[in-house]
Coordinates of C-alpha atoms and ligand atoms in Angstrom, one line a residue:
M1 CA -28.1 11.1 12.1
A2 CA -28.4 8.8 9.1
E3 CA -25.4 6.4 8.6
P4 CA -22.2 8.4 8.4
E5 CA -19.9 7.7 5.5
V6 CA -16.8 8.8 7.6
I7 CA -16.2 8.4 11.5
V8 CA -13.5 10.8 13.0
V9 CA -11.9 9.9 16.3
G10 CA -10.9 13.0 18.0
A11 CA -12.3 16.6 17.7
G12 CA -9.0 18.3 17.5
L13 CA -7.8 20.5 14.8
F14 CA -6.8 17.8 12.5
G15 CA -10.1 15.8 13.1
L16 CA -12.3 18.8 12.6
T17 CA -10.6 19.9 9.5
V18 CA -11.0 16.6 8.0
A19 CA -14.7 16.4 9.2
E20 CA -15.4 20.0 7.7
R21 CA -14.0 19.1 4.5
V22 CA -15.7 15.9 3.9
A23 CA -19.2 17.4 4.9
A24 CA -18.6 20.9 3.3
E25 CA -16.7 19.8 0.1
L26 CA -18.2 16.2 -0.7
G27 CA -21.7 16.7 1.0
L28 CA -21.3 13.5 3.0
R29 CA -22.2 12.7 6.6
V30 CA -19.5 12.7 9.3
L31 CA -19.7 11.5 12.9
V32 CA -17.1 12.7 15.2
L33 CA -16.4 11.0 18.6
E34 CA -14.6 13.0 21.3
R35 CA -13.8 11.7 24.7
R36 CA -13.5 15.1 26.2
S37 CA -16.6 17.2 27.0
H38 CA -15.8 19.9 24.4
P39 CA -14.7 20.0 20.7
G40 CA -11.1 21.5 19.9
G41 CA -8.5 19.1 21.4
N42 CA -5.6 20.9 23.0
C43 CA -6.3 24.2 21.2
H44 CA -9.5 24.6 23.2
S45 CA -10.3 27.9 25.0
E46 CA -13.1 29.0 27.1
T47 CA -14.3 32.0 29.4
D48 CA -12.7 31.9 32.8
P49 CA -15.9 32.1 35.0
E50 CA -14.6 34.3 37.8
T51 CA -12.6 37.0 35.6
G52 CA -14.3 36.7 32.2
I53 CA -10.9 36.2 30.5
E54 CA -10.6 33.9 27.8
V55 CA -8.3 31.2 28.8
H56 CA -6.5 28.4 26.9
R57 CA -7.3 25.5 28.9
Y58 CA -4.5 23.3 27.9
G59 CA -1.8 26.1 27.6
S60 CA -1.1 29.2 25.5
H61 CA -1.8 28.7 21.9
I62 CA -0.4 31.2 19.3
F63 CA -1.4 30.7 15.7
H64 CA 1.4 31.2 13.2
C65 CA 2.1 30.2 9.7
N66 CA 3.5 31.1 6.4
D67 CA 1.2 29.0 4.4
E68 CA -1.3 31.1 2.5
T69 CA -3.8 28.2 2.0
V70 CA -3.9 27.2 5.9
W71 CA -4.1 30.9 6.6
R72 CA -7.1 31.4 4.3
Y73 CA -8.7 28.4 5.4
V74 CA -8.5 29.0 9.3
N75 CA -9.8 32.8 8.4
R76 CA -13.0 31.3 7.2
F77 CA -13.9 30.6 10.8
S78 CA -12.5 33.5 12.6
G79 CA -10.6 36.7 12.0
F80 CA -7.3 37.2 13.9
N81 CA -5.9 39.9 16.0
D82 CA -2.5 41.3 15.6
Y83 CA -0.9 39.7 18.8
R84 CA 2.8 38.9 18.3
H85 CA 4.2 36.6 21.0
Q86 CA 7.2 37.7 23.0
V87 CA 8.4 35.6 25.9
W88 CA 10.8 36.3 28.9
T89 CA 12.5 33.7 30.8
V90 CA 13.6 33.8 34.6
H91 CA 16.9 32.3 35.6
Q92 CA 18.5 32.9 39.0
G93 CA 16.1 35.7 39.7
R94 CA 17.2 37.8 36.5
I95 CA 14.9 37.9 33.5
F96 CA 16.0 37.4 29.9
S97 CA 14.3 37.7 26.6
M98 CA 13.7 34.5 24.7
P99 CA 14.3 33.2 22.0
I100 CA 17.9 34.2 22.4
N101 CA 18.5 37.5 20.6
L102 CA 21.1 40.2 21.1
G103 CA 19.2 41.8 24.0
T104 CA 19.6 38.4 25.9
L105 CA 23.2 38.2 24.9
C106 CA 23.8 41.6 26.1
A107 CA 22.0 41.0 29.5
F108 CA 23.5 37.7 30.2
Y109 CA 27.1 38.7 29.6
G110 CA 26.5 42.3 31.3
R111 CA 28.1 43.9 28.2
T112 CA 26.9 46.1 25.2
L113 CA 27.6 43.8 22.2
S114 CA 27.3 44.8 18.7
P115 CA 26.0 41.9 16.4
D116 CA 29.7 41.1 15.3
Q117 CA 31.0 41.0 18.8
A118 CA 28.1 38.8 19.9
R119 CA 28.7 36.4 17.0
A120 CA 32.4 36.1 17.9
L121 CA 31.5 35.5 21.5
I122 CA 29.0 32.8 20.8
A123 CA 31.5 31.2 18.4
R124 CA 34.0 31.0 21.0
E125 CA 31.7 29.8 23.7
A126 CA 30.2 27.2 21.4
G127 CA 33.9 25.6 20.9
E128 CA 35.2 24.0 17.7
P129 CA 32.7 22.8 15.4
S130 CA 32.7 19.0 15.0
G131 CA 32.0 19.1 11.3
R132 CA 29.1 16.9 11.3
P133 CA 25.5 18.2 12.0
P134 CA 24.4 18.1 15.6
Q135 CA 22.9 14.8 16.5
N136 CA 20.9 15.8 19.5
L137 CA 19.1 18.7 21.3
E138 CA 22.2 19.4 23.5
D139 CA 24.7 19.4 20.6
K140 CA 22.5 21.6 18.6
A141 CA 21.7 24.1 21.4
V142 CA 25.5 24.3 22.3
S143 CA 26.7 24.9 18.8
A144 CA 24.0 27.5 18.4
V145 CA 24.3 29.7 21.6
G146 CA 27.3 28.2 23.6
R147 CA 27.6 26.1 26.6
P148 CA 27.1 28.9 29.3
L149 CA 23.9 30.1 27.9
Y150 CA 22.6 26.4 27.1
E151 CA 23.2 25.4 30.8
A152 CA 21.4 28.8 32.0
L153 CA 18.2 28.9 29.8
I154 CA 18.0 25.5 28.1
R155 CA 19.1 22.6 29.8
G156 CA 16.9 22.9 33.0
Y157 CA 13.8 23.9 31.1
T158 CA 14.3 20.9 28.7
L159 CA 14.9 18.6 31.6
K160 CA 11.7 19.6 33.2
Q161 CA 9.7 19.8 30.0
W162 CA 10.8 16.3 28.6
D163 CA 12.2 14.3 31.7
T164 CA 14.8 12.9 29.3
D165 CA 18.6 13.4 28.8
P166 CA 18.8 16.3 26.3
R167 CA 21.5 14.2 24.5
L168 CA 18.8 11.6 23.8
L169 CA 16.4 14.2 22.2
P170 CA 16.3 15.1 18.6
P171 CA 17.8 18.7 17.4
E172 CA 14.5 19.5 15.7
I173 CA 13.0 20.3 19.0
I174 CA 15.2 23.3 19.9
S175 CA 15.6 24.1 16.2
R176 CA 12.0 25.6 16.8
L177 CA 13.5 28.6 18.2
P178 CA 15.3 31.1 16.3
V179 CA 18.7 32.7 17.5
R180 CA 19.0 36.3 16.6
Y181 CA 21.9 38.6 16.4
G182 CA 19.6 41.7 16.5
F183 CA 17.0 43.0 18.9
D184 CA 14.1 41.3 17.2
N185 CA 12.5 39.3 20.1
R186 CA 9.3 37.9 18.5
Y187 CA 9.0 34.3 19.5
F188 CA 7.9 33.3 15.6
N189 CA 9.3 34.5 12.6
D190 CA 6.0 33.7 10.4
R191 CA 4.3 36.1 8.1
Y192 CA 0.9 35.4 9.4
Q193 CA 0.4 35.4 13.4
G194 CA -2.3 36.1 16.0
I195 CA -5.1 34.8 18.2
P196 CA -8.6 34.3 16.8
L197 CA -10.9 37.3 17.5
A198 CA -13.7 34.5 18.4
G199 CA -11.1 32.9 20.6
Y200 CA -10.1 29.2 19.7
G201 CA -13.3 28.1 21.5
G202 CA -15.5 30.2 19.0
L203 CA -13.4 29.2 16.1
L204 CA -13.5 25.5 16.6
A205 CA -17.2 25.7 17.4
R206 CA -17.7 27.2 14.0
M207 CA -15.7 24.4 12.4
A208 CA -17.9 21.8 14.5
A209 CA -21.1 23.5 13.5
T210 CA -20.6 22.5 9.7
P211 CA -23.8 21.1 8.3
G212 CA -23.4 17.3 8.0
V213 CA -21.1 17.0 10.8
E214 CA -22.3 15.3 14.1
I215 CA -19.9 15.4 17.1
R216 CA -20.6 13.1 20.3
L217 CA -18.8 14.4 23.2
D218 CA -17.8 12.5 26.3
T219 CA -17.4 9.3 24.0
D220 CA -14.4 7.3 24.0
F221 CA -13.8 5.4 20.8
F222 CA -12.7 2.2 22.6
S223 CA -15.9 2.1 24.7
V224 CA -18.1 2.3 21.5
R225 CA -15.8 0.4 18.8
D226 CA -18.1 -2.6 18.7
R227 CA -21.3 -0.8 18.1
L228 CA -20.4 1.9 15.7
P229 CA -22.8 2.6 12.8
A230 CA -21.8 1.2 9.4
H231 CA -19.2 3.6 7.9
R232 CA -16.7 3.6 4.9
L233 CA -13.7 5.3 6.4
L234 CA -12.3 5.7 10.0
V235 CA -10.0 8.7 10.7
Y236 CA -8.3 8.2 13.8
T237 CA -6.5 11.0 15.7
G238 CA -5.8 9.5 19.2
P239 CA -2.5 8.0 20.4
I240 CA -1.6 5.3 17.7
D241 CA -0.1 3.0 20.4
R242 CA -3.4 3.0 22.1
Y243 CA -5.3 2.1 18.7
F244 CA -3.2 -1.1 18.8
G245 CA -3.7 -1.8 22.3
Y246 CA 0.0 -1.2 23.0
G247 CA 0.8 -4.1 21.3
C248 CA 4.2 -3.2 20.2
G249 CA 4.9 -1.4 23.7
H250 CA 4.2 1.9 25.2
L251 CA 5.4 5.0 23.1
G252 CA 7.0 7.9 25.3
W253 CA 4.5 10.8 25.6
R254 CA 4.8 13.8 27.6
A255 CA 1.7 15.6 29.0
V256 CA 1.1 18.9 30.8
R257 CA -0.9 19.8 33.9
M258 CA -2.2 23.4 34.6
E259 CA -2.8 25.0 38.0
R260 CA -5.1 27.9 37.7
E261 CA -5.1 31.0 40.1
V262 CA -6.8 34.2 40.3
V263 CA -4.5 37.1 41.3
A264 CA -5.7 40.6 42.8
S265 CA -4.0 42.4 40.0
G266 CA -5.0 43.8 36.7
D267 CA -1.5 42.7 35.2
F268 CA 0.4 40.1 36.9
Q269 CA 3.5 39.7 34.9
G270 CA 3.3 42.3 32.0
T271 CA 3.2 39.7 29.2
A272 CA 1.4 36.5 28.3
V273 CA 4.1 34.0 28.9
V274 CA 7.0 34.0 31.4
N275 CA 9.4 31.0 31.3
Y276 CA 11.2 29.5 34.3
A277 CA 14.4 28.1 33.3
D278 CA 15.8 26.8 36.4
A279 CA 15.5 23.2 37.4
G280 CA 14.5 23.9 41.1
I281 CA 11.3 25.6 40.2
P282 CA 8.8 23.1 39.4
W283 CA 6.8 24.7 36.6
T284 CA 8.1 25.5 33.3
R285 CA 5.8 28.5 32.4
I286 CA 3.3 30.9 33.7
H287 CA 0.5 32.1 31.2
E288 CA -1.3 35.1 31.5
F289 CA -4.2 35.1 29.4
R290 CA -5.5 38.7 29.2
H291 CA -2.5 39.6 27.2
Y292 CA -3.7 37.6 24.3
H293 CA -6.7 39.9 23.5
P294 CA -5.6 43.6 23.7
E295 CA -8.6 44.3 21.7
R296 CA -10.9 43.2 24.5
R297 CA -11.9 45.2 27.4
Y298 CA -11.3 42.9 30.4
Q299 CA -11.8 44.1 33.9
D300 CA -8.5 45.4 35.5
R301 CA -8.9 44.3 39.3
R302 CA -8.1 40.6 38.7
S303 CA -6.3 38.4 36.3
V304 CA -6.2 34.7 36.0
I305 CA -2.9 32.8 35.5
F306 CA -2.0 29.2 34.8
R307 CA 1.2 27.6 36.0
E308 CA 2.4 24.7 33.6
F309 CA 3.8 21.6 35.1
P310 CA 5.0 19.0 32.5
C311 CA 4.2 15.3 33.6
A312 CA 3.8 11.8 32.5
P313 CA 0.3 11.2 30.9
A314 CA -2.2 10.6 33.5
A315 CA -6.0 10.4 34.2
D316 CA -6.1 14.2 34.2
A317 CA -3.3 14.9 31.7
D318 CA -3.7 13.1 28.1
P319 CA -0.5 12.6 25.9
A320 CA 0.4 15.8 24.4
Y321 CA 4.1 15.7 23.2
P322 CA 5.8 12.8 21.5
I323 CA 9.1 12.2 23.0
R324 CA 10.9 11.3 19.9
T325 CA 14.1 9.5 21.1
A326 CA 15.7 7.0 18.7
E327 CA 14.1 4.1 20.6
N328 CA 10.7 5.7 20.5
R329 CA 11.1 6.3 16.8
R330 CA 11.9 2.7 16.3
L331 CA 8.9 1.8 18.3
F332 CA 6.7 4.0 16.1
E333 CA 8.0 2.4 12.9
A334 CA 6.6 -1.0 14.2
Y335 CA 3.1 0.9 14.7
R336 CA 3.4 2.6 11.2
E337 CA 3.8 -0.9 9.8
R338 CA 0.7 -2.1 11.5
A339 CA -1.2 1.2 10.3
H340 CA -0.4 0.4 6.8
A341 CA -2.4 -3.0 7.1
E342 CA -5.5 -1.0 8.3
T343 CA -6.8 -0.3 4.8
D344 CA -10.1 1.5 6.1
T345 CA -8.4 3.6 8.8
V346 CA -6.5 6.7 8.3
F347 CA -4.0 7.8 11.1
G348 CA -3.8 11.6 11.5
G349 CA -2.6 14.5 13.8
R350 CA -0.1 14.8 16.6
L351 CA -1.1 11.6 18.6
G352 CA -2.1 9.6 15.5
T353 CA 1.3 10.1 13.6
Y354 CA 3.6 10.8 16.8
R355 CA 4.8 14.0 15.4
Y356 CA 5.3 17.3 17.1
L357 CA 2.7 19.4 15.0
D358 CA 1.7 22.9 15.5
M359 CA -1.7 24.0 14.8
H360 CA -1.0 25.2 11.3
Q361 CA 1.0 21.8 10.5
A362 CA -2.0 19.9 11.8
I363 CA -4.5 21.8 9.6
G364 CA -2.0 21.6 6.7
S365 CA -1.7 17.9 7.0
A366 CA -5.5 17.4 7.5
L367 CA -6.0 19.3 4.2
K368 CA -3.3 17.3 2.4
C369 CA -4.8 14.1 3.7
F370 CA -8.3 15.1 2.5
E371 CA -7.2 15.9 -1.0
T372 CA -4.8 13.0 -1.4
V373 CA -6.4 10.1 0.6
I374 CA -9.9 10.8 1.9
R375 CA -11.5 12.4 -1.2
P376 CA -10.1 9.6 -3.7
R377 CA -11.1 7.0 -1.3
L378 CA -14.5 8.3 -0.9
E379 CA -14.9 9.1 -4.6
G380 CA -14.0 5.4 -5.5
R381 CA -10.7 6.5 -7.0
P382 CA -7.4 4.6 -6.4
V383 CA -5.1 6.0 -3.7
A384 CA -1.4 5.9 -4.3
A385 CA 0.1 3.4 -2.1
A386 CA 2.4 5.9 -0.5
A387 CA -0.3 8.3 0.2
A388 CA -1.4 6.8 3.6
L389 CA -1.4 9.6 5.9
V390 CA 0.9 8.1 8.6
D391 CA 3.6 8.5 5.9
Q392 CA 3.2 12.3 5.2
D393 CA 5.7 14.8 6.4
Ligands
FAD401 P1 -5.3 17.2 19.6 O1 -5.7 18.5 19.7 O2 -4.6 16.5 20.6 O3 -6.8 16.4 19.4 C1 -7.0 15.0 19.5 C2 -8.2 14.8 20.2 O4 -8.5 13.4 20.1 C3 -8.4 15.3 21.6 O5 -9.6 16.2 21.7 C4 -8.7 14.1 22.2 O6 -9.6 14.3 23.5 C5 -9.3 13.1 21.3 N1 -9.0 11.5 21.4 C6 -8.0 10.9 21.6 N2 -8.3 9.6 21.9 C7 -9.6 9.5 21.8 C8 -10.5 8.6 21.9 N3 -10.0 7.2 22.2 N4 -11.8 8.6 21.7 C9 -12.3 10.0 21.4 N5 -11.4 11.0 21.4 C10 -10.2 10.6 21.4 N6 0.6 24.8 18.3 C11 0.7 26.0 17.7 O7 0.6 26.3 16.6 N7 1.1 27.2 18.6 C12 1.0 27.1 19.9 O8 1.4 28.3 20.6 C13 0.9 25.9 20.6 N8 1.2 25.7 21.9 C14 1.0 24.4 22.5 C15 1.0 24.4 23.8 C16 0.8 23.1 24.4 C17 0.9 22.9 25.9 C18 0.5 22.0 23.6 C19 0.2 20.5 24.3 C20 0.2 22.1 22.3 C21 0.5 23.4 21.7 N9 0.4 23.4 20.3 C22 0.7 24.8 19.7 C23 0.2 22.3 19.3 C24 -1.4 22.1 19.1 O9 -2.0 21.9 20.4 C25 -1.6 21.0 18.1 O10 -1.0 21.4 16.9 C26 -2.9 20.6 17.8 O11 -3.7 20.5 19.0 C27 -3.0 19.3 17.1 O12 -4.1 18.9 16.9 P2 -4.8 17.4 16.9 O13 -6.2 17.2 16.2 O14 -3.6 16.6 15.9 O15 -4.4 16.8 18.4
UDP402 N1 13.2 25.6 25.5 C1 14.0 26.0 26.4 N2 14.0 27.0 27.1 C2 12.8 28.0 26.9 C3 12.0 27.6 25.9 C4 12.2 26.4 25.1 O1 15.0 25.2 26.9 O2 12.9 28.9 27.5 C5 13.4 24.4 24.7 C6 12.7 23.2 25.3 O3 13.4 22.0 25.1 C7 11.5 23.2 24.5 C8 11.8 23.7 23.1 O4 12.8 24.5 23.2 O5 10.7 22.0 24.7 C9 10.7 23.9 22.1 O6 10.3 25.2 22.9 P1 8.7 25.8 22.5 O7 8.5 27.0 23.3 O8 8.7 25.6 21.0 O9 7.7 24.6 23.1 P2 6.2 24.4 23.1 O10 5.6 25.7 23.1 O11 5.9 23.4 22.0 O12 6.1 23.6 24.4

């Protein structure tokens, strides 16, 4: 490849969206460096060799969004099936619908409740409102569903997931889940939902195959940093603290490890994801991937499942979730300051901006970054000072 104009570090959804836009829209060459042996980042999927079932290597990924632009963009690379995510959670040997809805409340309290009765019951369980918005995950959850349900279905799961006192975690983590006083038990409210018909692996491979984009796999940016070809712009989507050699300290990250098992059943658990709420069970969820593609014909003698174990980042478990405690957010501010001084580098994605982005948000933020920062830079136009990506919400 001739000299690239742009080098992108990380072939996740953010990096691939930027690379595709720069190559397809501006006709410029892009070199993407990816330390793993496949493109796609955490959304990557592949065919399980033993069962032929498409598995999401880093855990279940369900696409959902309300943004028409993002939906149209992603559909250029694959159509989507009409899968709608529903989750159940196991607590002390009983199974409950998640997110919490009228069905969960009736089962948990062992009563037939009308929506009004359920609202009144939860208001009593939640206690007196403090008058100020909840400041942390525990306050937010207790004010939304009451303490008994918080203790049963949220506290243990949250401790396993984050290994952090829920009173130190931000309320937004739990606001991701709706609470419904009806029997609707879909995990997401969004207008557009589904799984790519081509699989995430297929969708991401099509993005990566954009003419003008070259991907170098098994290549860690930090190993080749001193011998990169000349380029005009670097887009970095790895962990921001690593970029700066941890100079301001280590940010808190959570990772996940998957344990695969092939089971002698055509249907192990009847649905794609079952959560395990109790602290005594070491995994948070079991994924059974065959359920994501009802349109495919899989063999029905065996099924493949992954047990998910949250853990600290390690050699076999990359940082995946930012632990956005007040202390970590302060630390991130120090990195953000340093990022501003790097005038030829744009920081993006979940790891580069230390944000809990879903796939549609990673794509949306990459499209915005392309239009407001990257395109003007490459076309020689001035970029508004406030438009550095690390500042964008
Ligand atoms: P990533 O996918 O993390 O990509 C970053 C890439 O950079 C990686 O491939 C990494 O290997 C590479 N990299 C890092 N450092 C270097 C380096 N030094 N040199 C070269 N390459 C480097 N979102 C949803 O919308 N729905 C879901 O159901 C959903 N489920 C999820 C489940 C789990 C367990 C996790 C962890 C995330 C989930 N997400 C989900 C979020 C989704 O994975 C992210 O939104 C998306 O992956 C963000 O893309 P990204 O490009 O920012 O980051
Ligand atoms: N959560 C919980 N119990 C559950 C599911 C979720 O307590 O059964 C909490 C937990 O703190 C989790 C957060 O809600 O981190 C967000 O859940 P989500 O399923 O959106 O997490 P993700 O899929 O991003 O890991």
